[in-house]
PDB file of C-alpha atoms in Angstrom:
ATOM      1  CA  UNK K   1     140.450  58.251  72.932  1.00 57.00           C
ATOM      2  CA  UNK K   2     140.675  61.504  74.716  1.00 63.00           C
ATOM      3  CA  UNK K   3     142.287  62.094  78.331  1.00 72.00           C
ATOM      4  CA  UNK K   4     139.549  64.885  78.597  1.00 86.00           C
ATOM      5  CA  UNK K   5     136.606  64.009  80.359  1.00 89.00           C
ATOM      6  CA  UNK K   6     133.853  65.329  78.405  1.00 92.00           C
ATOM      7  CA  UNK K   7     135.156  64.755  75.212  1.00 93.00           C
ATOM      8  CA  UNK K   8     135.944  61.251  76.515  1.00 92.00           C
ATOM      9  CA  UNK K   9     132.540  60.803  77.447  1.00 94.00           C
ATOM     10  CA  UNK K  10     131.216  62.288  74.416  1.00 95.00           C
ATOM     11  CA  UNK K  11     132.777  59.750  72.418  1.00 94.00           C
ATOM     12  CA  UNK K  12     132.215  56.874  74.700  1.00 95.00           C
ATOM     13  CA  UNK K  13     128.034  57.854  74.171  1.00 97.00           C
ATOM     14  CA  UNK K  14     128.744  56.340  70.357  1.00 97.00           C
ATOM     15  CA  UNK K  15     131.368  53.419  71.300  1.00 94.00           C
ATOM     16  CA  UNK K  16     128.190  50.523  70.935  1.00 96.00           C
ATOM     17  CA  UNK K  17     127.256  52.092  67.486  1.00 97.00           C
ATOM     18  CA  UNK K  18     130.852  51.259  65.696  1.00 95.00           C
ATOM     19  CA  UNK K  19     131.977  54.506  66.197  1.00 97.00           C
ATOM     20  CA  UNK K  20     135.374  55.239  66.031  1.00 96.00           C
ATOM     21  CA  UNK K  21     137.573  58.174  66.657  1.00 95.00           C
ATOM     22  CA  UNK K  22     141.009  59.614  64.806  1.00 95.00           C
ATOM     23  CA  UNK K  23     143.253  61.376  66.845  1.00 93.00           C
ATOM     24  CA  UNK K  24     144.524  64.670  64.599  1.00 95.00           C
ATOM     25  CA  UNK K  25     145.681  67.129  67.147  1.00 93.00           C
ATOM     26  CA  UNK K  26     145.491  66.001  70.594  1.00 87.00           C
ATOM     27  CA  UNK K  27     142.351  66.671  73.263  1.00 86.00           C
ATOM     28  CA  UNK K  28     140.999  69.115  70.289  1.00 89.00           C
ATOM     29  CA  UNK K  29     140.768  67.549  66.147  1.00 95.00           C
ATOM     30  CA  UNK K  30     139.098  64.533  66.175  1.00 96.00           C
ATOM     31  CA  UNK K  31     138.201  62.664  62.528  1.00 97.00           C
ATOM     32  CA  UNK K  32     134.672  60.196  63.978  1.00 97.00           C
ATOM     33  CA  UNK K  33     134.266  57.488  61.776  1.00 97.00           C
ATOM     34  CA  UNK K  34     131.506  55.173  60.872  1.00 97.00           C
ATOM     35  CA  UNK K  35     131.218  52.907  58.052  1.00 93.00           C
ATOM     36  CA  UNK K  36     132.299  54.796  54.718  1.00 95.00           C
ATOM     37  CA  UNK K  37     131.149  58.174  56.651  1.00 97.00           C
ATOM     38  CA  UNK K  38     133.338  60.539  58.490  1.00 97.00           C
ATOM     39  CA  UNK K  39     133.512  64.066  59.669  1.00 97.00           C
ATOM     40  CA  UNK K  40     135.983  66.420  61.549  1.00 97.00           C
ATOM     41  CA  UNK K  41     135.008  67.060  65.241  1.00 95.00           C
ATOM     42  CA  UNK K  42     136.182  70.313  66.696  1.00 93.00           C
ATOM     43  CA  UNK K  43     136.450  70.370  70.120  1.00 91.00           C
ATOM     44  CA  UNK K  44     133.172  69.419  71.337  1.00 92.00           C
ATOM     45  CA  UNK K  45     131.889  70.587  68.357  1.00 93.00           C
ATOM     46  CA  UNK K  46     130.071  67.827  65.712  1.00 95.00           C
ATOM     47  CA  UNK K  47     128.989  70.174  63.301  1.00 96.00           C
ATOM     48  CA  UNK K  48     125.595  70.065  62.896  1.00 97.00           C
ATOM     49  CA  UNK K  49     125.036  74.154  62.906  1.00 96.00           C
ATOM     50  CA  UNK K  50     125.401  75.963  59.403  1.00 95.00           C
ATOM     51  CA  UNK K  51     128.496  78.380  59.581  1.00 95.00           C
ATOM     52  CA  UNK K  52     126.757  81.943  60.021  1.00 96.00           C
ATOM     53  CA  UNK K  53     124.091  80.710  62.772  1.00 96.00           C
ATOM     54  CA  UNK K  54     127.818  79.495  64.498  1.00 95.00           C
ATOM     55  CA  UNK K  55     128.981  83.113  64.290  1.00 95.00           C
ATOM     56  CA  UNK K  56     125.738  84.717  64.873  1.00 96.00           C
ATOM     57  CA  UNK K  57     125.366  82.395  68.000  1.00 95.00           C
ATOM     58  CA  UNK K  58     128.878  83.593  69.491  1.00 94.00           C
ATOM     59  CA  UNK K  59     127.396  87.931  69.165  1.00 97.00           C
ATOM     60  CA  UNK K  60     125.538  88.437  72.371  1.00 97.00           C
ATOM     61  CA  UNK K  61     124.580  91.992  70.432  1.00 97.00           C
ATOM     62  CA  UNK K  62     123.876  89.962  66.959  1.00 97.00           C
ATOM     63  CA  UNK K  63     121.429  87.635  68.655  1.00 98.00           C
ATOM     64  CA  UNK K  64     120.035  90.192  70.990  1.00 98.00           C
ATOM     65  CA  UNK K  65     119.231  91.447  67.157  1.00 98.00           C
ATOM     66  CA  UNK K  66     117.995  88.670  65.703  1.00 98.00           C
ATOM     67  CA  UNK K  67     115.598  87.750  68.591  1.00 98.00           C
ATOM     68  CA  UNK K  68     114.323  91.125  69.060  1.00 98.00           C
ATOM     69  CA  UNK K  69     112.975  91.075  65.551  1.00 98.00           C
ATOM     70  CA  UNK K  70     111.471  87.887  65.554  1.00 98.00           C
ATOM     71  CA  UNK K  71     109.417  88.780  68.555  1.00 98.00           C
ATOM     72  CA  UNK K  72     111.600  86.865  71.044  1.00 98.00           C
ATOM     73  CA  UNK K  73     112.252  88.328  74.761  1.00 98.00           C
ATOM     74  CA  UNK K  74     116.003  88.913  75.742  1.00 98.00           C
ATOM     75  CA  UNK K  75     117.705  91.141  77.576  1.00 98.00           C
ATOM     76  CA  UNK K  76     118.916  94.032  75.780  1.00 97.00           C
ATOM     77  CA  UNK K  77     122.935  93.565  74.273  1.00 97.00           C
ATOM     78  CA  UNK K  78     123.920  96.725  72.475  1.00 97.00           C
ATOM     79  CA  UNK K  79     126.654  96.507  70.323  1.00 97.00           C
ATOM     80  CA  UNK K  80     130.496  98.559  70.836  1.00 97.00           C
ATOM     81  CA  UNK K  81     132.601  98.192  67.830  1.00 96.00           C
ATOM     82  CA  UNK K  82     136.024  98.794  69.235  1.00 95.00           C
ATOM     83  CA  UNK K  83     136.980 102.724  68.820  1.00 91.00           C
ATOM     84  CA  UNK K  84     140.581 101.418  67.072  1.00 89.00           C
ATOM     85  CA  UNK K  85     138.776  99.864  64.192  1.00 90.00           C
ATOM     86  CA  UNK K  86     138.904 101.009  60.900  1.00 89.00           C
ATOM     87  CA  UNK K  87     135.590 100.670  60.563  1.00 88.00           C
ATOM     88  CA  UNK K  88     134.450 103.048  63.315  1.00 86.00           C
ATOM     89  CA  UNK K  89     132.452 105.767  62.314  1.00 84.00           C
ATOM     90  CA  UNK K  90     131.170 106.622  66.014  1.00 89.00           C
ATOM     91  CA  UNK K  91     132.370 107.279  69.509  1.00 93.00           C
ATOM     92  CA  UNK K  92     131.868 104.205  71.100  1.00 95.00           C
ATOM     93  CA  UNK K  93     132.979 105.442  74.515  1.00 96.00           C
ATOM     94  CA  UNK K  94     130.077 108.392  74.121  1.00 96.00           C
ATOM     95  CA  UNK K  95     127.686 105.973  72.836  1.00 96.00           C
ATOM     96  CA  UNK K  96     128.592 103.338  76.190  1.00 97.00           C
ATOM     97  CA  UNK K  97     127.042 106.470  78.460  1.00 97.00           C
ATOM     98  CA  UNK K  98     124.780 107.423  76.682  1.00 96.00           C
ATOM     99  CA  UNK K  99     123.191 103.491  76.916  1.00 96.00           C
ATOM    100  CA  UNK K 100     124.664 103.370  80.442  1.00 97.00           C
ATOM    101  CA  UNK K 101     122.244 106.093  81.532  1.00 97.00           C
ATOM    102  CA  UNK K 102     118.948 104.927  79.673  1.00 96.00           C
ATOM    103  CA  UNK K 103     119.640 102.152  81.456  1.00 94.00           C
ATOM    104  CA  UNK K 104     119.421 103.279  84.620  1.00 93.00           C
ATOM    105  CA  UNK K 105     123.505 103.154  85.735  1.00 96.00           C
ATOM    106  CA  UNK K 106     123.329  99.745  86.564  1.00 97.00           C
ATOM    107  CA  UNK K 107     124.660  97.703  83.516  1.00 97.00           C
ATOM    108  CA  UNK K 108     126.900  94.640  82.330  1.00 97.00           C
ATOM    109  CA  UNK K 109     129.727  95.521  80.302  1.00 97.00           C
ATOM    110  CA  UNK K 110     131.194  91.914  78.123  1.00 96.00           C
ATOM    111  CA  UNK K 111     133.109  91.055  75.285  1.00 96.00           C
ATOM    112  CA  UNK K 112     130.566  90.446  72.377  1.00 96.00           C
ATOM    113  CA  UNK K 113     132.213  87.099  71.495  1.00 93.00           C
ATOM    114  CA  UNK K 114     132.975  86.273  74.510  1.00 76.00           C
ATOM    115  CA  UNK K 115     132.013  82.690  76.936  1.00 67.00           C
ATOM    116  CA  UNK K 116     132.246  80.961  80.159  1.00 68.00           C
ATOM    117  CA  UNK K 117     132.248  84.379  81.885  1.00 72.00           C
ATOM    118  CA  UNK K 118     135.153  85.927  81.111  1.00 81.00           C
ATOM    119  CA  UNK K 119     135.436  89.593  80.599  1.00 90.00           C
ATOM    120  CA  UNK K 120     132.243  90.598  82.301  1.00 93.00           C
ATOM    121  CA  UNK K 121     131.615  93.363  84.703  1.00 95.00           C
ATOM    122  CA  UNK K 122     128.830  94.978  86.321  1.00 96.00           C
ATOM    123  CA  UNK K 123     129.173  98.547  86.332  1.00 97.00           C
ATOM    124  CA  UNK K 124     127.797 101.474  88.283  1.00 97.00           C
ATOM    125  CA  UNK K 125     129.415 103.771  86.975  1.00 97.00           C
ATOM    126  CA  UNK K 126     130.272 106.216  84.296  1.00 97.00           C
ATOM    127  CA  UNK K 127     133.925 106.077  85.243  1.00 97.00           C
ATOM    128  CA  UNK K 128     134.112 102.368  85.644  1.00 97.00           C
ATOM    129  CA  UNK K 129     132.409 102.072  82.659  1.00 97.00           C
ATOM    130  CA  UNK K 130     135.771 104.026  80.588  1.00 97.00           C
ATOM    131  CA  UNK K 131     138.162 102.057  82.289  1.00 97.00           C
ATOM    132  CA  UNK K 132     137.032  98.307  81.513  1.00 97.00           C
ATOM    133  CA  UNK K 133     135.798  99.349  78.118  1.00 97.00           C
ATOM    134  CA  UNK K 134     139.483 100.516  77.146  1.00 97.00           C
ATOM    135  CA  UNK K 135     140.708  97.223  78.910  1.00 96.00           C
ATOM    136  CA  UNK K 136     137.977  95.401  76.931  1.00 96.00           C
ATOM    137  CA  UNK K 137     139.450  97.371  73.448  1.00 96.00           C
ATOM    138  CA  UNK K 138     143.028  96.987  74.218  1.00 96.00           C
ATOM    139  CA  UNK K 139     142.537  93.517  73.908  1.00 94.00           C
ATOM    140  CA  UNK K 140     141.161  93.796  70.338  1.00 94.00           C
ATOM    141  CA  UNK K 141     137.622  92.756  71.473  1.00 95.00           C
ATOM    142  CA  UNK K 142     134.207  94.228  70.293  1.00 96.00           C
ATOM    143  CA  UNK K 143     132.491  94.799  73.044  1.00 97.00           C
ATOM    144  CA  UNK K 144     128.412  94.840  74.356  1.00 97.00           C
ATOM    145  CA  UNK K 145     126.317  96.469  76.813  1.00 97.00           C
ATOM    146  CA  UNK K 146     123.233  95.108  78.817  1.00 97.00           C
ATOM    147  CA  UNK K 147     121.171  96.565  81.777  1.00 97.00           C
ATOM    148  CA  UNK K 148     121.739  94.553  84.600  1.00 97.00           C
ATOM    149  CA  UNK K 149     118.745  92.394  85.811  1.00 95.00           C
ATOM    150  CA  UNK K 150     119.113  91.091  89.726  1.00 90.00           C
ATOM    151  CA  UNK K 151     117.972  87.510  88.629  1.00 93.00           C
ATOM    152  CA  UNK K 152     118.326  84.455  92.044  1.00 94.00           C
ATOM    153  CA  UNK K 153     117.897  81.607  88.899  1.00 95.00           C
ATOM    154  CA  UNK K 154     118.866  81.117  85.013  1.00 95.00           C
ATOM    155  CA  UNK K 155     117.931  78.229  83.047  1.00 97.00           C
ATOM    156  CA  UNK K 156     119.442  76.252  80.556  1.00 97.00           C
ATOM    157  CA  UNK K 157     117.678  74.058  78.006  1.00 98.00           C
ATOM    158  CA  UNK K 158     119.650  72.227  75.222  1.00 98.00           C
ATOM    159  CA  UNK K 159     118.025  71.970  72.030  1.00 98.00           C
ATOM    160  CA  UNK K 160     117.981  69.535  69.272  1.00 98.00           C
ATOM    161  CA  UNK K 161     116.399  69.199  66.080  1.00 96.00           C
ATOM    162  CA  UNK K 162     113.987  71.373  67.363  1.00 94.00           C
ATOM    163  CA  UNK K 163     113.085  69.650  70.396  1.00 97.00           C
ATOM    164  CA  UNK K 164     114.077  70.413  73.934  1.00 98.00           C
ATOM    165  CA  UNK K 165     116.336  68.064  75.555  1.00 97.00           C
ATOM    166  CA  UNK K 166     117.613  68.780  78.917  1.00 97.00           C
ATOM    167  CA  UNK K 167     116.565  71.386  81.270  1.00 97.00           C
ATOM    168  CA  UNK K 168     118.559  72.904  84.988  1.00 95.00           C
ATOM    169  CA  UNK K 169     118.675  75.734  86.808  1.00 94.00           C
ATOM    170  CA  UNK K 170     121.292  77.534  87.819  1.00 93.00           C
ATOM    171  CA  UNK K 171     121.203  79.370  91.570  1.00 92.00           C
ATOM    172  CA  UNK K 172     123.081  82.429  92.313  1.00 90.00           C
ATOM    173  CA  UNK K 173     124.989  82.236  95.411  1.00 86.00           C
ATOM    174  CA  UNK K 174     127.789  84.259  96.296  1.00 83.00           C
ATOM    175  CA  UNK K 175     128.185  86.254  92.838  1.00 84.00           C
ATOM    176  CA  UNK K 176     125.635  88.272  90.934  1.00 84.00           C
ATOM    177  CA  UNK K 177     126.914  85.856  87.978  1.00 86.00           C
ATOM    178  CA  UNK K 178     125.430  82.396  87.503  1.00 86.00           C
ATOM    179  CA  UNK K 179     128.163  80.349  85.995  1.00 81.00           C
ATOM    180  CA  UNK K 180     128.493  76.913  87.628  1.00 78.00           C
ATOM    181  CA  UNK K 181     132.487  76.956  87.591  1.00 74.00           C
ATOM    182  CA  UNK K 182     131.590  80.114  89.719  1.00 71.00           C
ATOM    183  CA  UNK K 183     129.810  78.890  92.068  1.00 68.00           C
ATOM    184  CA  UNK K 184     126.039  79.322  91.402  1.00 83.00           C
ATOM    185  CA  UNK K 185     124.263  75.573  92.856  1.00 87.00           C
ATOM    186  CA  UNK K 186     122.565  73.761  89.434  1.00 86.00           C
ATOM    187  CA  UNK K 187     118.965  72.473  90.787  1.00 87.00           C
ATOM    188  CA  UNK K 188     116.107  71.089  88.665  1.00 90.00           C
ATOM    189  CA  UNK K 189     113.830  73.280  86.921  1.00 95.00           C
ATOM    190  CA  UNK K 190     110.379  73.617  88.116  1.00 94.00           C
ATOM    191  CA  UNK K 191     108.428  71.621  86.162  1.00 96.00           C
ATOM    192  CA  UNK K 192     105.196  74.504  86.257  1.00 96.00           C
ATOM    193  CA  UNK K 193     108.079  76.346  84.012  1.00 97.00           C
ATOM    194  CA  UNK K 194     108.759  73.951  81.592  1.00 97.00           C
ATOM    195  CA  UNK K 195     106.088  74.680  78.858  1.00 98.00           C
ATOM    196  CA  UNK K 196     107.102  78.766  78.734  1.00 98.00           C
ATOM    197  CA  UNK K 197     110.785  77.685  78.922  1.00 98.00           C
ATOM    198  CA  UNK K 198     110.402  75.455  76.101  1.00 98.00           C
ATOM    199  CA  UNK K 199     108.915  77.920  73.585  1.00 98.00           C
ATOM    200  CA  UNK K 200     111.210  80.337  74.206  1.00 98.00           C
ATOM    201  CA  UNK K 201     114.446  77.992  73.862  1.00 98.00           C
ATOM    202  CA  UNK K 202     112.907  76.228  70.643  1.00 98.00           C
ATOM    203  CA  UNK K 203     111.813  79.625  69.282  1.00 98.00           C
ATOM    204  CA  UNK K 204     115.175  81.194  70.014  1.00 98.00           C
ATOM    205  CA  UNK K 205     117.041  77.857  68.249  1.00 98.00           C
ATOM    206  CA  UNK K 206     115.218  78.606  65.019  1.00 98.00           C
ATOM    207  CA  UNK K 207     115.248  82.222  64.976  1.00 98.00           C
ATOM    208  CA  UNK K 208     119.150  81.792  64.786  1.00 98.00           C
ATOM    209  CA  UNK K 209     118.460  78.335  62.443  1.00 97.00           C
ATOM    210  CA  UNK K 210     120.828  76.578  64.852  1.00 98.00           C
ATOM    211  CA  UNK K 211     119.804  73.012  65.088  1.00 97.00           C
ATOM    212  CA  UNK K 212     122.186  71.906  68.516  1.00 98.00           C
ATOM    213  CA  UNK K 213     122.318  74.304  71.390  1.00 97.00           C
ATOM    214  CA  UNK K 214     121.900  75.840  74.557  1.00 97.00           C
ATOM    215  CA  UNK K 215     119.965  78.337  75.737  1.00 98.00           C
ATOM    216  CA  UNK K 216     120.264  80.641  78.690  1.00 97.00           C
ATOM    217  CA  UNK K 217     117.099  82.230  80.170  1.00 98.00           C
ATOM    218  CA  UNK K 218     117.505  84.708  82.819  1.00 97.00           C
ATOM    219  CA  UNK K 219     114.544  84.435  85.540  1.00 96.00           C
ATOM    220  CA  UNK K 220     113.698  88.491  85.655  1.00 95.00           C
ATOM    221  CA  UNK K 221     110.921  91.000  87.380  1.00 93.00           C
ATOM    222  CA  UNK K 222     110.296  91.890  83.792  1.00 93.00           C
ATOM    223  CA  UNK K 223     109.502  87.863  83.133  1.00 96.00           C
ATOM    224  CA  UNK K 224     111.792  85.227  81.439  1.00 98.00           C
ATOM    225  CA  UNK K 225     114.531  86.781  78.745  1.00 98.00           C
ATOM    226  CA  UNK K 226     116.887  85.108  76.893  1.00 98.00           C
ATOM    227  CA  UNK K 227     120.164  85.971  78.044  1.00 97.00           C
ATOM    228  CA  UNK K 228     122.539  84.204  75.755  1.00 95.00           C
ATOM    229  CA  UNK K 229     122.798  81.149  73.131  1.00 97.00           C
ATOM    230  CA  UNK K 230     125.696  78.837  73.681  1.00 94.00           C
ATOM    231  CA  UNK K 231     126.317  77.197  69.673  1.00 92.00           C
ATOM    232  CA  UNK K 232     128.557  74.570  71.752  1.00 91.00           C
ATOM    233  CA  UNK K 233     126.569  72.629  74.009  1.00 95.00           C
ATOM    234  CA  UNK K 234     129.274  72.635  77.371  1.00 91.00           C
ATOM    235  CA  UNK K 235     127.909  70.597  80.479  1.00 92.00           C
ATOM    236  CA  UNK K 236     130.364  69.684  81.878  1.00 90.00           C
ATOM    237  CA  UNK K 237     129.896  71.681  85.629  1.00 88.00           C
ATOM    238  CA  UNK K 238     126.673  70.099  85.335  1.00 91.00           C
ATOM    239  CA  UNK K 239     127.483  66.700  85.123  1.00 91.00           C
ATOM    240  CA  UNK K 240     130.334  66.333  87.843  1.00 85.00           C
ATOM    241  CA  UNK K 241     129.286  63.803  90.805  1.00 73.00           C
ATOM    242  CA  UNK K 242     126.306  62.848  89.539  1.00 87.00           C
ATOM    243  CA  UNK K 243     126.251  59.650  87.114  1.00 86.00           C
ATOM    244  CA  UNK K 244     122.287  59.955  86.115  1.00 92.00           C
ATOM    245  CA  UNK K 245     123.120  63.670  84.695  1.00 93.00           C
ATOM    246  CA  UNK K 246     126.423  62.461  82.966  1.00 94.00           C
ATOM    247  CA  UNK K 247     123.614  59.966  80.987  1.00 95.00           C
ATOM    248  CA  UNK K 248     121.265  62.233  80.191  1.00 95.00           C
ATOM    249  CA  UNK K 249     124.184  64.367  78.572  1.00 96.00           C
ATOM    250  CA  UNK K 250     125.632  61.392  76.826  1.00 97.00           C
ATOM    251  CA  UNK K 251     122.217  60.480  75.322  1.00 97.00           C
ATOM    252  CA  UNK K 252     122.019  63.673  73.735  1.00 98.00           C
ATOM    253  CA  UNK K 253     125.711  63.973  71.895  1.00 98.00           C
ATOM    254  CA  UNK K 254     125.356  59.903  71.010  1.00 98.00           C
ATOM    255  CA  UNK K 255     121.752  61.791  69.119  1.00 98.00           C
ATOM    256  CA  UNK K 256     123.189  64.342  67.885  1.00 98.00           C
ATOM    257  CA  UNK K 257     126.731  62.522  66.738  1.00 98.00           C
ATOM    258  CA  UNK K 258     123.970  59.731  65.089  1.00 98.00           C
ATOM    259  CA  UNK K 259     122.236  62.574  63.441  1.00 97.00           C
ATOM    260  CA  UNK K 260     125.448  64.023  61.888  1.00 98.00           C
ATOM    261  CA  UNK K 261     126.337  60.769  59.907  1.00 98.00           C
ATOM    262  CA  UNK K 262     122.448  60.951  58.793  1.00 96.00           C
ATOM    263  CA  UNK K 263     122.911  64.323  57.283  1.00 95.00           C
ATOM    264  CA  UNK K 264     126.563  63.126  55.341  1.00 94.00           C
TER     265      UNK K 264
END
């Protein structure tokens, strides 16, 4: 068993249905067990999303892509292939103003892989705008842009097989971001909200044919847009203090684990 307390707890939600787990590298390869059945556990993740929606999942311009052709409203991730790439045919630093002014000057600059916040600015300007980009490149990242919607609440709904599972809010406070870990206050979702946030997180999980996720849903003037897809479903801000939340969570991984030895 894991000294990590989500993983712990995600494999103490399968403990009462002979579930075991095999240590392979510590707090990170896991081998569950049940019967004659097994599968590898990656982190957190069980494996029940095909390979491409898992890499389609983690391109904030590649779902932006996806959704916008299936009729799906997001916010707007444009895609900067790093200028040092052999591949680059374009000026992405030209191409970052040009989208920095049809968008008004007021834009998000992030890593197009990236998660949990990191590497994400709001910028107001063109000169900003150089200077993180070439930090954002120097690091070997792709990068995206986004115009920047002033948003008090985002939502999160997990999604499984198809179905919503779990629904919160998350508050701004302090920051214009709304990462927990950040600071933003997680509240319950209004429940007149539920039906439109459902459709849009179930439609979202099958546009990108991803079967356990999250969705984020940023709360805008222009109405609700999907802001990003999470292909690893992470809860763990969410769940500290509260012991009704922490078994809501663990109902959904023990149906999802249970769902993974279906499909072996």
């Amino acid at each position: 068993m894991t000294y990590r307390p989500y993983l712990a707890m995600i494999q103490e939600s399968v403990q009462k249905d002979d579930v075991t787990f095999e240590e392979i590298s510590p707090y990170y390869l896991y081998r569950a067990q049940r019967e004659k059945k097994s599968f590898i556990m990656h982190d957190v993740e069980i494996g029940l999303n095909n390979s491409a929606s898992l890499k389609l999942a983690r391109s904030k311009s590649g779902t932006y892509s996806v959704l916008k052709k299936a009729g799906i409203p997001a916010v707007e991730h444009l895609f900067l292939l790093n200028h040092s790439s052999r591949f680059s045919k374009t000026n992405s630093y030209q191409l970052a103003t040009d989208y920095f002014h049809s968008f008004n000057e007021s834009v998000v600059l992030k890593q197009d892989d990236g998660s949990q916040g990191e590497n994400v600015y709001k910028i107001t300007s063109a000169d900003e705008l150089k200077i993180q980009l070439k930090a954002l490149f120097s690091l070997h990242l792709n990068a995206c842009l986004s115009p920047f919607y002033s948003s008090t609440y985002e939502y999160r709904i997990v999604a499984l097989k198809g179905e919503p599972k779990l629904f919160l809010a998350k508050e701004r406070t302090t920051s214009w971001k709304h990462n927990l870990i950040g600071g933003s206050r997680s509240k319950d979702v209004p429940p007149a909200l539920i039906p439109s946030l459902s459709k849009i997180a179930i439609d979202t999980a099958q546009a990108l044919e991803l079967n356990f996720c999250s969705v984020d849903i940023l709360d805008t003037t222009n109405g609700l847009l999907v802001l990003e897809v999470n292909e690893q479903v992470m809860l763990d801000e969410y769940i500290k203090g509260d012991p009704s939340r922490k078994e809501k969570v663990s109902a959904i991984y023990r149906e999802a684990i249970l769902e993974r030895f279906k499909q072996l």
